[in-house]
XYZ file of C-alpha atoms in Angstrom:
41
model
C 85.499 124.323 191.342
C 85.362 121.108 193.165
C 87.472 118.124 192.375
C 86.502 114.590 193.384
C 88.846 111.660 192.878
C 86.192 108.996 192.530
C 84.754 110.514 189.379
C 87.734 112.099 187.755
C 87.193 114.568 184.796
C 83.481 113.565 184.674
C 82.714 115.891 187.626
C 84.317 119.025 185.946
C 81.462 119.394 183.518
C 78.560 119.996 186.086
C 80.895 122.393 188.044
C 82.097 124.263 184.869
C 78.738 124.719 182.983
C 77.421 127.106 185.681
C 80.714 129.145 185.431
C 80.047 129.475 181.672
C 76.584 130.526 182.122
C 77.665 133.263 184.711
C 80.220 134.605 182.325
C 77.742 134.676 179.435
C 75.114 136.481 181.650
C 77.689 138.957 182.913
C 79.545 139.576 179.708
C 78.169 138.560 176.500
C 74.489 139.263 177.156
C 75.073 142.903 178.207
C 77.164 143.257 175.037
C 74.402 141.872 172.889
C 71.832 144.177 174.441
C 74.129 147.212 174.288
C 74.851 146.469 170.598
C 71.116 145.970 169.736
C 70.214 149.188 171.648
C 72.923 151.104 169.782
C 71.830 149.931 166.404
C 68.225 150.585 166.985
C 68.951 154.150 168.181
């Protein structure tokens, strides 16, 4: 995560959103796919 003194906390949001997206793709999305596949079968 990159911190810049000029913009302060405003720069945390653009750096933090891709992290949330990465965690969502790696953790939550496989869980939902597994659960939907489990309930179908």
